[in-house]
Coordinates of C-alpha atoms and ligand atoms in Angstrom, one line a residue:
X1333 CA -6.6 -15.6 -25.6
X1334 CA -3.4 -17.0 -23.3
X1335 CA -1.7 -19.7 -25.2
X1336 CA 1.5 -19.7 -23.5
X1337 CA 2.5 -22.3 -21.1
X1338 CA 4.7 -20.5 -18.0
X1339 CA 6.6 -21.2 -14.9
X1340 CA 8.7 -19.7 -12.1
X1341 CA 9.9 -20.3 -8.8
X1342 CA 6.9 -19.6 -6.9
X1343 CA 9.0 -19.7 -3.8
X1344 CA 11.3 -16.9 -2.1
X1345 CA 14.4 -16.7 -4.0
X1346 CA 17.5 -18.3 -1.8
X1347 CA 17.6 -21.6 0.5
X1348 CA 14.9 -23.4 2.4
X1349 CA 12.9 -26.4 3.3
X1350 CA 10.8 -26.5 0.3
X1351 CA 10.7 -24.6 -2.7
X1352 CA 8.1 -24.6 -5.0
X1353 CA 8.2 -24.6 -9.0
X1354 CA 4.6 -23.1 -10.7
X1355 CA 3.6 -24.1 -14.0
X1356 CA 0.3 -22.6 -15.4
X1357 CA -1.2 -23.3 -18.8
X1358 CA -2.4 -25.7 -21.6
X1359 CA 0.6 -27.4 -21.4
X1360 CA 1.1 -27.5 -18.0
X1361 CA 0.0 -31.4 -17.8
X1362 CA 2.1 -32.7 -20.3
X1363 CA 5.3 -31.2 -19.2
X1364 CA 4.8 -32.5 -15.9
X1365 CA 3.8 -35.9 -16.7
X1366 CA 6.4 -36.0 -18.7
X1367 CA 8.7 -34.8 -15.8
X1368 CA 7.3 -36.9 -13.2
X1369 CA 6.3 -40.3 -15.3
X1370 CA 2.3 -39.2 -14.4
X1371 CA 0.0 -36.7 -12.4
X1372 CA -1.9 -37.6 -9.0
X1373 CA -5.7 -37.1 -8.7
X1374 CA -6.5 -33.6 -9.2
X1375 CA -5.6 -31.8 -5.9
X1376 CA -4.1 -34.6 -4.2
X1377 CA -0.2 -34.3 -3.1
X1378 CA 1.9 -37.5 -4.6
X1379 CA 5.3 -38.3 -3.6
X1380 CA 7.5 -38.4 -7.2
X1381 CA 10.6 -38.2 -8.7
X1382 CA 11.6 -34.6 -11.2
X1383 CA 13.6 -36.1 -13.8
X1384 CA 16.0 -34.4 -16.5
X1385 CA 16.0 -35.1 -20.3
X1386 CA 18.1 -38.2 -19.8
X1387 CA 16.0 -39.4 -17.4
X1388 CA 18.2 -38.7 -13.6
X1389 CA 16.7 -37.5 -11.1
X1390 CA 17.1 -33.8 -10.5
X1391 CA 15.5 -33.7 -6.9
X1392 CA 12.3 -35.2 -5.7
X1393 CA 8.8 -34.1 -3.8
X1394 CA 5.4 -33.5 -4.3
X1395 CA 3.3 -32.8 -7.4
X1396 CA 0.1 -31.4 -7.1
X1397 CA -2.3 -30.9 -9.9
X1398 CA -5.0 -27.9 -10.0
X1399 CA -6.7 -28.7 -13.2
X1400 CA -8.6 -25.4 -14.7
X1401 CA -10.7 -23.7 -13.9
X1402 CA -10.9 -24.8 -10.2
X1403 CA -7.2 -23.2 -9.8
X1404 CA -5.7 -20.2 -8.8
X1405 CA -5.4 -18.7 -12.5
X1406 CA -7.9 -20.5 -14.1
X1407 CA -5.6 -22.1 -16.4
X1408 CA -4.2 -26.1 -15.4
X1409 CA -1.4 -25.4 -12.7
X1410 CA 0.7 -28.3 -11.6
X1411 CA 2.9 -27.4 -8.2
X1412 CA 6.5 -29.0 -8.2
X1413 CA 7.5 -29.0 -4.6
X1414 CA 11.1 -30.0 -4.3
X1415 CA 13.5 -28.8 -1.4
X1416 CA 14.3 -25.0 -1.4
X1417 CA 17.4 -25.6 -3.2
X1418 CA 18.1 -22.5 -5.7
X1419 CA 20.2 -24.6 -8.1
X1420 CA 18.1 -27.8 -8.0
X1421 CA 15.0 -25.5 -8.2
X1422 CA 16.7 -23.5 -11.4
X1423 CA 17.7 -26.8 -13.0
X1424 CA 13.6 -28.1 -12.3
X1425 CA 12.6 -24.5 -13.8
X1426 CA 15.2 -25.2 -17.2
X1427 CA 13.4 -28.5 -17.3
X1428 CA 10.4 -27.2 -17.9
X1429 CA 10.9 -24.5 -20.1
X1430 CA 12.9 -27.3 -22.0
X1431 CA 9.6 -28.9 -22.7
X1432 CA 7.7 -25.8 -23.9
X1433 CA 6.7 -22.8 -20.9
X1434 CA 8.6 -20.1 -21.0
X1435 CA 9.0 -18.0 -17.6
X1436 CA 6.6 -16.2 -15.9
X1437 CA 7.0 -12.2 -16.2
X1438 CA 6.7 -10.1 -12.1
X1439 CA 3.0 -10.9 -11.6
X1440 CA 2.1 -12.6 -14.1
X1441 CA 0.2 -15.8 -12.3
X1442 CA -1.7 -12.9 -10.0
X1443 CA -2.6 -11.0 -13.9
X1444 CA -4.1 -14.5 -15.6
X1445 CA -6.3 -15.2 -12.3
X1446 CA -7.1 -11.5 -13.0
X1447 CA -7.9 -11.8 -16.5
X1448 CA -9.7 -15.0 -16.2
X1449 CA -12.3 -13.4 -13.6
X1450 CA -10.6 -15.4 -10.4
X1451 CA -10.3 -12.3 -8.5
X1452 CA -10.5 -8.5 -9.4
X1453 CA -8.1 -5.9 -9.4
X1454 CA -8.2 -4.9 -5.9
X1455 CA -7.8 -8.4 -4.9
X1456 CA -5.0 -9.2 -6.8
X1457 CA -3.2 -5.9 -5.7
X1458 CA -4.1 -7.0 -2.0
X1459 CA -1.8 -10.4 -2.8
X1460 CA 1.0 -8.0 -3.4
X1461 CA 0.2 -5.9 -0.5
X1462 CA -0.1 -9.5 2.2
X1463 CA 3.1 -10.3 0.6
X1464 CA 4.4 -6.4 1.4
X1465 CA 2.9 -6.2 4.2
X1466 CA 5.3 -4.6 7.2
X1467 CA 3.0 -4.7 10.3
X1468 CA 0.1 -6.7 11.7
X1469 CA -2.5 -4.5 10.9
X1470 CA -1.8 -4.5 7.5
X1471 CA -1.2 -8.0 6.7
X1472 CA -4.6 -8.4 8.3
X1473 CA -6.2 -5.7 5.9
X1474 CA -4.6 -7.2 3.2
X1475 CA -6.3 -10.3 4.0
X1476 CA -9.6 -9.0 4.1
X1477 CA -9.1 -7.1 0.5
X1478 CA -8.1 -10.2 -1.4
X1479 CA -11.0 -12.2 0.7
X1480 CA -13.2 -9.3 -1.1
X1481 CA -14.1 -7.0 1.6
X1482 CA -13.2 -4.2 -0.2
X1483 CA -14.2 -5.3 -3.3
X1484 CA -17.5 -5.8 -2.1
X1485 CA -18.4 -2.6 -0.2
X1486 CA -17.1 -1.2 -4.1
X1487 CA -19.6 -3.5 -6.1
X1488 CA -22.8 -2.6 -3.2
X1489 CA -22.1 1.0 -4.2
X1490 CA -21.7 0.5 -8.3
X1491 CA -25.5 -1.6 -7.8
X1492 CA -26.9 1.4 -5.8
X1493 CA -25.2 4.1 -8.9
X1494 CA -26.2 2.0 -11.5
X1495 CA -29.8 1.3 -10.1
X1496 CA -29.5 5.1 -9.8
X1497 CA -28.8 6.4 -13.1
X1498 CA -31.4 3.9 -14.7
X1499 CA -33.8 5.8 -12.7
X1500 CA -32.7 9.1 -13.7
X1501 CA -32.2 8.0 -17.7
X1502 CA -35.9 6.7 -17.3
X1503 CA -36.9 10.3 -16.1
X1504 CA -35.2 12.1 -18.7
X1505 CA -37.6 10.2 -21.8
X1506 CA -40.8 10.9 -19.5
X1507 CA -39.9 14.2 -18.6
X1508 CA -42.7 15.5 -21.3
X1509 CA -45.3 13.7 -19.2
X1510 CA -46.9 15.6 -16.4
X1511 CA -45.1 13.9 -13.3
X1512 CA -41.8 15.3 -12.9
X1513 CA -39.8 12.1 -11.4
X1514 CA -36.7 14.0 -10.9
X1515 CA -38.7 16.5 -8.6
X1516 CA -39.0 13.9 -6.3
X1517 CA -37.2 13.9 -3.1
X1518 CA -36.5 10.1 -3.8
X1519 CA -33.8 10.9 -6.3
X1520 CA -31.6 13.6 -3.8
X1521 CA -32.1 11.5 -1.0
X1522 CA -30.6 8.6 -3.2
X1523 CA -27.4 10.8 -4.1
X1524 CA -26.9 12.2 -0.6
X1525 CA -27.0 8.5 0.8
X1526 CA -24.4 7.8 -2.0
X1527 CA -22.4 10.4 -0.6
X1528 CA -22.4 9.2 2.6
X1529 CA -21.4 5.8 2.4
X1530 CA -18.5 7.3 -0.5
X1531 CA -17.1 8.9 2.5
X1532 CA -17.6 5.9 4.8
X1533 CA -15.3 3.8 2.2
X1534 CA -13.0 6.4 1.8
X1535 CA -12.3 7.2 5.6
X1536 CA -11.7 3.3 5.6
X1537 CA -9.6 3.3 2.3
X1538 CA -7.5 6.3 3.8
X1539 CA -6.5 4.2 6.8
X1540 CA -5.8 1.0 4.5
X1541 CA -3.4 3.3 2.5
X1542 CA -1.6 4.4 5.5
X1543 CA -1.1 0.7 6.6
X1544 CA 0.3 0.3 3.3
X1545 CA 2.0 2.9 2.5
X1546 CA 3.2 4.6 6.1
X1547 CA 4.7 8.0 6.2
X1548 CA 7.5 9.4 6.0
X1549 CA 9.2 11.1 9.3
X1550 CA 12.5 13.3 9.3
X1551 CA 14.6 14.1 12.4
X1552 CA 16.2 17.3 11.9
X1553 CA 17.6 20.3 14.2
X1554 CA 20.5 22.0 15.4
X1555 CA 24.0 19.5 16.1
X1556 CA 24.1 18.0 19.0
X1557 CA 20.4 18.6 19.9
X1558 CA 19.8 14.3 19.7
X1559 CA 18.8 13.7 16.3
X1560 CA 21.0 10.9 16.3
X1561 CA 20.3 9.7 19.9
X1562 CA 16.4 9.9 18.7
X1563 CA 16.6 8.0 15.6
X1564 CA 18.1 4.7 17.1
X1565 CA 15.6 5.0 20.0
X1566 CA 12.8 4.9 17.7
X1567 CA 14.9 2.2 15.2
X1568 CA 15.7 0.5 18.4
X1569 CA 19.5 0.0 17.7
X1570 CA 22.7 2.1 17.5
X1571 CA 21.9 2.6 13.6
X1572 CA 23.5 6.6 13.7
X1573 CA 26.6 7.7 15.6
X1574 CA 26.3 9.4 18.6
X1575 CA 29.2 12.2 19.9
X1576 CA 28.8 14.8 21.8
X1577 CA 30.4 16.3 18.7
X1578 CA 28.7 18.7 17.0
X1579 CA 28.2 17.9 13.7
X1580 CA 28.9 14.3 14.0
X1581 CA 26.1 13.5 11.2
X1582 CA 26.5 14.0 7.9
X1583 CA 24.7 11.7 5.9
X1584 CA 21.1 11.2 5.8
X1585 CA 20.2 7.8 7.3
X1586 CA 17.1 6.2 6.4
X1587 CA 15.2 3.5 8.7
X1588 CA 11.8 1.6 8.3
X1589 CA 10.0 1.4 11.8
X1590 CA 6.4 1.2 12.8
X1591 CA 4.8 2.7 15.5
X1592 CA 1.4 1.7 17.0
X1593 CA 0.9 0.0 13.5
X1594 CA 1.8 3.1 11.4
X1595 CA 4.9 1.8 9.1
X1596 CA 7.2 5.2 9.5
X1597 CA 10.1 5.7 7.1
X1598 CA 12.2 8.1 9.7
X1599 CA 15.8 9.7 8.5
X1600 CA 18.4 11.0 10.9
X1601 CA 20.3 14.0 9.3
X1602 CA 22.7 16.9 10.0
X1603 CA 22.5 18.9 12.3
X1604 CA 21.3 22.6 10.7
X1605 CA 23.7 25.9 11.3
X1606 CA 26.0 27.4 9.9
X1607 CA 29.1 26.0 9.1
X1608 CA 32.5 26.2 6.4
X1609 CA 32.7 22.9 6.2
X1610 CA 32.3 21.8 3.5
X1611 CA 31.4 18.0 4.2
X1612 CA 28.7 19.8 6.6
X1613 CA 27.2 21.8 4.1
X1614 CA 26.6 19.1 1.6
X1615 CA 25.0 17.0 4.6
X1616 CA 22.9 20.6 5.3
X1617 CA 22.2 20.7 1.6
X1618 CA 20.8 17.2 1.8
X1619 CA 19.2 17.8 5.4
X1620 CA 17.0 20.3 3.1
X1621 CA 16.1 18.0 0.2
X1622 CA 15.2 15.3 3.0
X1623 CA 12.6 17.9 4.6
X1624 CA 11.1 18.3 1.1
X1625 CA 10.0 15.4 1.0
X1626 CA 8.8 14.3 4.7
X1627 CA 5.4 14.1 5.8
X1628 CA 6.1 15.3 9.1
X1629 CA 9.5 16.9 10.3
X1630 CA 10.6 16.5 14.4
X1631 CA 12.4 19.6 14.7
X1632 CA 14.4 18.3 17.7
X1633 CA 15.0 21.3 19.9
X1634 CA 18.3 22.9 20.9
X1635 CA 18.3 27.2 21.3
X1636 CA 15.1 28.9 20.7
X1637 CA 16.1 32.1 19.1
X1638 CA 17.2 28.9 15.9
X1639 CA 14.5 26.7 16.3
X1640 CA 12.3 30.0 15.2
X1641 CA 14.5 30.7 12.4
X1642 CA 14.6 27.3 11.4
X1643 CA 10.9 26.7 11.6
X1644 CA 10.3 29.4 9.6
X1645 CA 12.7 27.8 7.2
X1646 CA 10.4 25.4 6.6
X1647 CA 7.9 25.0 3.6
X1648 CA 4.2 25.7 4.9
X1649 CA 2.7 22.2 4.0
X1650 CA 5.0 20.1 6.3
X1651 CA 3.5 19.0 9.7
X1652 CA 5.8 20.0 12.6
X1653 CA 6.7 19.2 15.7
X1654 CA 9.1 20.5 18.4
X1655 CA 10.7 17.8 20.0
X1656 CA 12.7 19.5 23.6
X1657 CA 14.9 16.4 24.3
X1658 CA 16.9 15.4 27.0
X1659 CA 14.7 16.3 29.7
X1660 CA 16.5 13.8 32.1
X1661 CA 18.9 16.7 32.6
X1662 CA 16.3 19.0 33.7
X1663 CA 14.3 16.6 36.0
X1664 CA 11.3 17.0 34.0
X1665 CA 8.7 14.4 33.4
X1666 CA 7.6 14.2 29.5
X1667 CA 4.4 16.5 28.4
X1668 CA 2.9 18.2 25.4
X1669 CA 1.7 21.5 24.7
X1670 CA -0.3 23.0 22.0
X1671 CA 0.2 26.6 21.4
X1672 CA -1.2 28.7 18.4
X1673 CA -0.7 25.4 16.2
X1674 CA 2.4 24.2 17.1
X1675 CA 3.0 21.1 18.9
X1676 CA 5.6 20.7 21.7
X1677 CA 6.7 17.6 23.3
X1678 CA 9.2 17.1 26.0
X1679 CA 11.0 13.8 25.7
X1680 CA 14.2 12.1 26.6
X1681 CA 16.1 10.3 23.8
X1682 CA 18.5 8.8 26.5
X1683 CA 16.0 7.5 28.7
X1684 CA 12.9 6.4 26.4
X1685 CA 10.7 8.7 28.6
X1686 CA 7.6 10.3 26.9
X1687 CA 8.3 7.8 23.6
X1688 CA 4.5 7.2 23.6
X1689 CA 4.0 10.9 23.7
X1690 CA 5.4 11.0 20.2
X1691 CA 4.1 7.9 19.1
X1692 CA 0.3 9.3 19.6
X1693 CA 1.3 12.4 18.1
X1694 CA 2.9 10.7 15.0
X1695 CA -0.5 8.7 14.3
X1696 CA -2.4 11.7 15.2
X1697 CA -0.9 14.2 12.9
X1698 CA -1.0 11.1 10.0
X1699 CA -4.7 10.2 10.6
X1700 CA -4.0 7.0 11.9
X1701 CA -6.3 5.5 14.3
X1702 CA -4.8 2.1 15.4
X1703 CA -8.1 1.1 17.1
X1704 CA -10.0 1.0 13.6
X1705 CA -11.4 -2.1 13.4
X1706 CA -12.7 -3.7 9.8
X1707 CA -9.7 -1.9 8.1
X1708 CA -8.8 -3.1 4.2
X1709 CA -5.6 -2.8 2.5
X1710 CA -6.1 0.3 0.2
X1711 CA -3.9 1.9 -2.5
X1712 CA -3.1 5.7 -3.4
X1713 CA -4.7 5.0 -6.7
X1714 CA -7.9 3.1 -4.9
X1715 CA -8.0 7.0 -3.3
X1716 CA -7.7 8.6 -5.8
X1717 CA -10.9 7.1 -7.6
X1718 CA -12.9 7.1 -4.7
X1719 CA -12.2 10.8 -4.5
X1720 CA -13.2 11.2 -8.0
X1721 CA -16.8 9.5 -7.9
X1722 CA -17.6 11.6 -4.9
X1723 CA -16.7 14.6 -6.9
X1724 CA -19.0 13.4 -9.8
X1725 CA -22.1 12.4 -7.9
X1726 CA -21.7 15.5 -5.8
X1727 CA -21.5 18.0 -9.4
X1728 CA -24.6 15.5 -10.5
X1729 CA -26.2 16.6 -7.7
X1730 CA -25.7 20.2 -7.8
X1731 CA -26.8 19.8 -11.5
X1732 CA -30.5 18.5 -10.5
X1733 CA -30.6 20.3 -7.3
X1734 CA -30.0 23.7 -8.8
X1735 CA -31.2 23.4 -12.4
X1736 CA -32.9 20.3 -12.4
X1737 CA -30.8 18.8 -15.3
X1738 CA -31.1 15.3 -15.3
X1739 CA -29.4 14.5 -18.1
X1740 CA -25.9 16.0 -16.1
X1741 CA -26.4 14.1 -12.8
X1742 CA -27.1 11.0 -15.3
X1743 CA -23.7 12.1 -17.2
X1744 CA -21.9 12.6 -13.5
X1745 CA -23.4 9.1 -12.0
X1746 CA -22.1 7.4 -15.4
X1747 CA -18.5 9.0 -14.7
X1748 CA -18.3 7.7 -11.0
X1749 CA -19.4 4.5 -12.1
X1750 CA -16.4 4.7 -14.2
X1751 CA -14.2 5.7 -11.3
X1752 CA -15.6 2.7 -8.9
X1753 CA -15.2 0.1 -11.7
X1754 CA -11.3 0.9 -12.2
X1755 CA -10.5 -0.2 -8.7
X1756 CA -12.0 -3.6 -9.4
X1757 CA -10.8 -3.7 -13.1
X1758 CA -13.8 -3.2 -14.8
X1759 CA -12.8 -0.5 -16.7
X1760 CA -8.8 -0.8 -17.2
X1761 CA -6.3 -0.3 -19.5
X1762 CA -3.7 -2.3 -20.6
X1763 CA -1.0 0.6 -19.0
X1764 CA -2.4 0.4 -15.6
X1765 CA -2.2 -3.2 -15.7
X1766 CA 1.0 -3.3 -16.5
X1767 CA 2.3 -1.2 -14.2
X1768 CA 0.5 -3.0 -11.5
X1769 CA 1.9 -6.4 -12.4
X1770 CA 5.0 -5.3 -12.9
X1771 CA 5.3 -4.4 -9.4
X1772 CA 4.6 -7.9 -8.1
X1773 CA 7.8 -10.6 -7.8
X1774 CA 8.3 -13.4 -9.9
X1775 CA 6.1 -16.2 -9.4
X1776 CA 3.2 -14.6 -7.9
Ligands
LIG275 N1 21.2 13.4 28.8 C1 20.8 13.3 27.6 N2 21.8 13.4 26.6 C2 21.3 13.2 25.3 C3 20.0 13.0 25.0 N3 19.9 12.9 23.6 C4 21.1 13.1 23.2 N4 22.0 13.3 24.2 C5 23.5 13.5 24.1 O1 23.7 14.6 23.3 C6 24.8 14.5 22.5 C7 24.5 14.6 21.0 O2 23.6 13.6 20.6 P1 23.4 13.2 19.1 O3 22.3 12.2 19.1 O4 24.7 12.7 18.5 O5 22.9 14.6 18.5 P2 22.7 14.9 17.0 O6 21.5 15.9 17.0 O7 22.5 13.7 16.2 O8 24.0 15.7 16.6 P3 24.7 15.9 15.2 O9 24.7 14.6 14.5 O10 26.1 16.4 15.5 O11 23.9 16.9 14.5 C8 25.4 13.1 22.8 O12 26.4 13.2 23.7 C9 24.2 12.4 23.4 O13 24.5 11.3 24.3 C10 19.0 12.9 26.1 O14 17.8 12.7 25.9 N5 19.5 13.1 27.3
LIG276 MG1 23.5 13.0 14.6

């Protein structure tokens, strides 16, 4: 049970207009009565003095009073909203801890409306994604996952398992009568249409985490080849030097861009060869770590005879593609070409030309389709347990279809329940919590 009284600066840290101080919890009414003299109507802004221990006026605004369980943690919130002054906020925030609440830990307004059934998990994760959010597309998917959209395709499908495995539990202690219930086709149909709309959610889920999440894009090659000239024509400003020195860059350069709504981390790097410098070779070295850990490498193009070394250089797992710059030199008009899996497109850094070339191939090779509509917010971890149901109510089914043991589909279906109910916190643990909170800022 939550005791503890507990503020923050609900607003973003450094000046503005307004800024906002949060105080949630049983005390929250007496420390701001006895801040502002007394408390408006529930819900109704009053114009009101915040006054220190000795009584001066430390700035003044509106108070707004949420009393529990109509707020958004359940608890009694008051709103202080004074001007977005960080010291007169700080001194509002001292005030109030003077007089009993202690500050909020990252998350921890987001974690009480969690824990006092306001919203689930999913929904308080998609406050922290909105807040994240880097494009359009996934501010609006985050909407639609803390207004429940998500959350609710999630619960539709724990009915339909749960419905399910009563069935098949009910089965199982008649199966000494002479109708075999589990025979029926009823009960495979049931799992396959599971099944389906698993992968329906997850196809969705898988776009929602790219929203979120993005990939990440490195620019590598031979010197000179454009990595550089590449890099600020996707960032869209001179972020890397460009020489027509070979070997100009030597440290990898990280920028996040989006592109057709896919958030892209992208990293400029040195140029690959051979080379006794030694400031080269470490920027090789760390050219090398940086394709580790891409998602997709543009091998910008320079001498053939290399780029087929240097592909081959490359671990198996990474998607590729060869990037022929500078076709403004040649006359040539941009184009792609698929050959025995490899994917060639001919570009101009200089001139822009063939940009959205790249920028369909890039949410190709990702998965992304921009034109999605009904997209939620999704996480890695949101994925992950999707992928896990479908794994148990596919193994259930194999276990009634082939041996017709009900008691392991009823086992399996019990397990992907389990798997559906972490997304929306109905079965959690205190670590995952934690490390989700923990995540969030102050005063969310
Ligand atoms: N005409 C033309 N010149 C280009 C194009 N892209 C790059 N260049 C020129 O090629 C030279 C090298 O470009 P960079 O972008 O610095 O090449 P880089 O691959 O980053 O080279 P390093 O950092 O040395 O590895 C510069 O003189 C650029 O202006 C292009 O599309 N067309
Ligand atoms: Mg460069």
């Amino acid at each position: 049970m939550t005791t503890e009284t507990i503020t923050a600066v609900a607003t973003a840290p450094g000046r503005g207009g307004v800024g906002v101080v949060r105080i949630s919890g049983p005390n929250s009414v007496a420390i701001a009565e006895t801040i502002c003299g007394s408390l408006p109507k529930p819900r109704y802004a009053e114009f009101t003095t915040f006054k220190d221990a000795q009584g001066d006026v430390i700035d003044s605004g509106l108070v707004v009073y949420f009393p529990n369980p109509a707020s958004f943690t359940g608890e009694d919130v008051v709103e202080l909203q004074g001007h977005g002054s960080p010291i007169a906020l700080d001194l509002l925030c001292q005030r109030v801890m003077s007089l009993g609440a202690r500050m909020a830990r990252p998350g921890e307004f987001s974690e009480r409306a969690f824990l006092n059934n306001k919203i689930d998990l999913a929904q308080a994760e998609a406050i922290a994604d909105l807040i994240d959010s880097a494009t359009d597309q996934a501010a609006r998917g985050a909407v639609r996952s803390l207004h429940g959209e998500f959350s609710a395709q999630i619960n539709n499908l724990l009915r339909q398992l749960i419905a399910l495995r009563m069935f098949v539990e009910a089965a199982i202690d008649f199966s000494d009568e002479e109708i075999d219930f589990l025979a029926e086709e009823k009960v495979g149909e049931q799992v396959q249409g599971l099944l389906a709309q698993l992968d329906e959610i997850a196809a969705s889920a898988q776009q929602g985490s790219l929203l979120r999440e993005g990939i990440s894009v490195v620019l590598a090659g031979r010197p000179n080849a454009g990595k550089s000239s590449l890099h600020n024509r996707l960032a869209g400003h001179e972020a890397a030097i460009v020489t027509n020195v070979a070997g100009t860059t030597r440290d990898v350069l990280r920028e996040q861009i989006h592109l057709g709504g896919l958030p892209l981390r992208i990293s400029d790097t040195a140029g690959l060869h051979d080379t006794q410098d030694v400031v080269e070779q470490e920027g090789i070295k760390r050219t090398e770590a940086e394709i580790l850990q891409a998602d997709h490498v543009l091998l910008i193009s320079d001498d053939e005879a290399h780029d087929t070394a240097i592909l081959a250089s490359f671990p198996a797992d990474i998607t590729v593609t060869l990037i022929q710059n500078k076709i403004d030199l040649m006359d040539e008009t941009p184009r792609r070409e698929d050959n025995d899996g490899l994917t060639t497109l001919s570009l101009s850094a200089k001139t822009g030309a063939g940009l959205d070339l790249l920028e369909q191939r890039l949410c190709e090779a990702a998965g992304f389709h921009p034109e999605q509509e009904g997209v939620f917010i999704a996480r890695r971890r949101h994925l992950d347990a999707l992928a896990r149901a479908r794994e148990a109510v596919e193994t259930g089914y194999h276990c009634l279809a082939d041996s017709g043991a009900g008691e392991l589909l009823a086992e399996e279906l019990r397990q992907a329940q389990q798997a559906l109910g972490e997304i929306t916190g109905d079965f959690t643990t205190d670590d995952l919590l934690g490390e989700i909170f923990s995540n969030f800022c102050v005063g969310k």
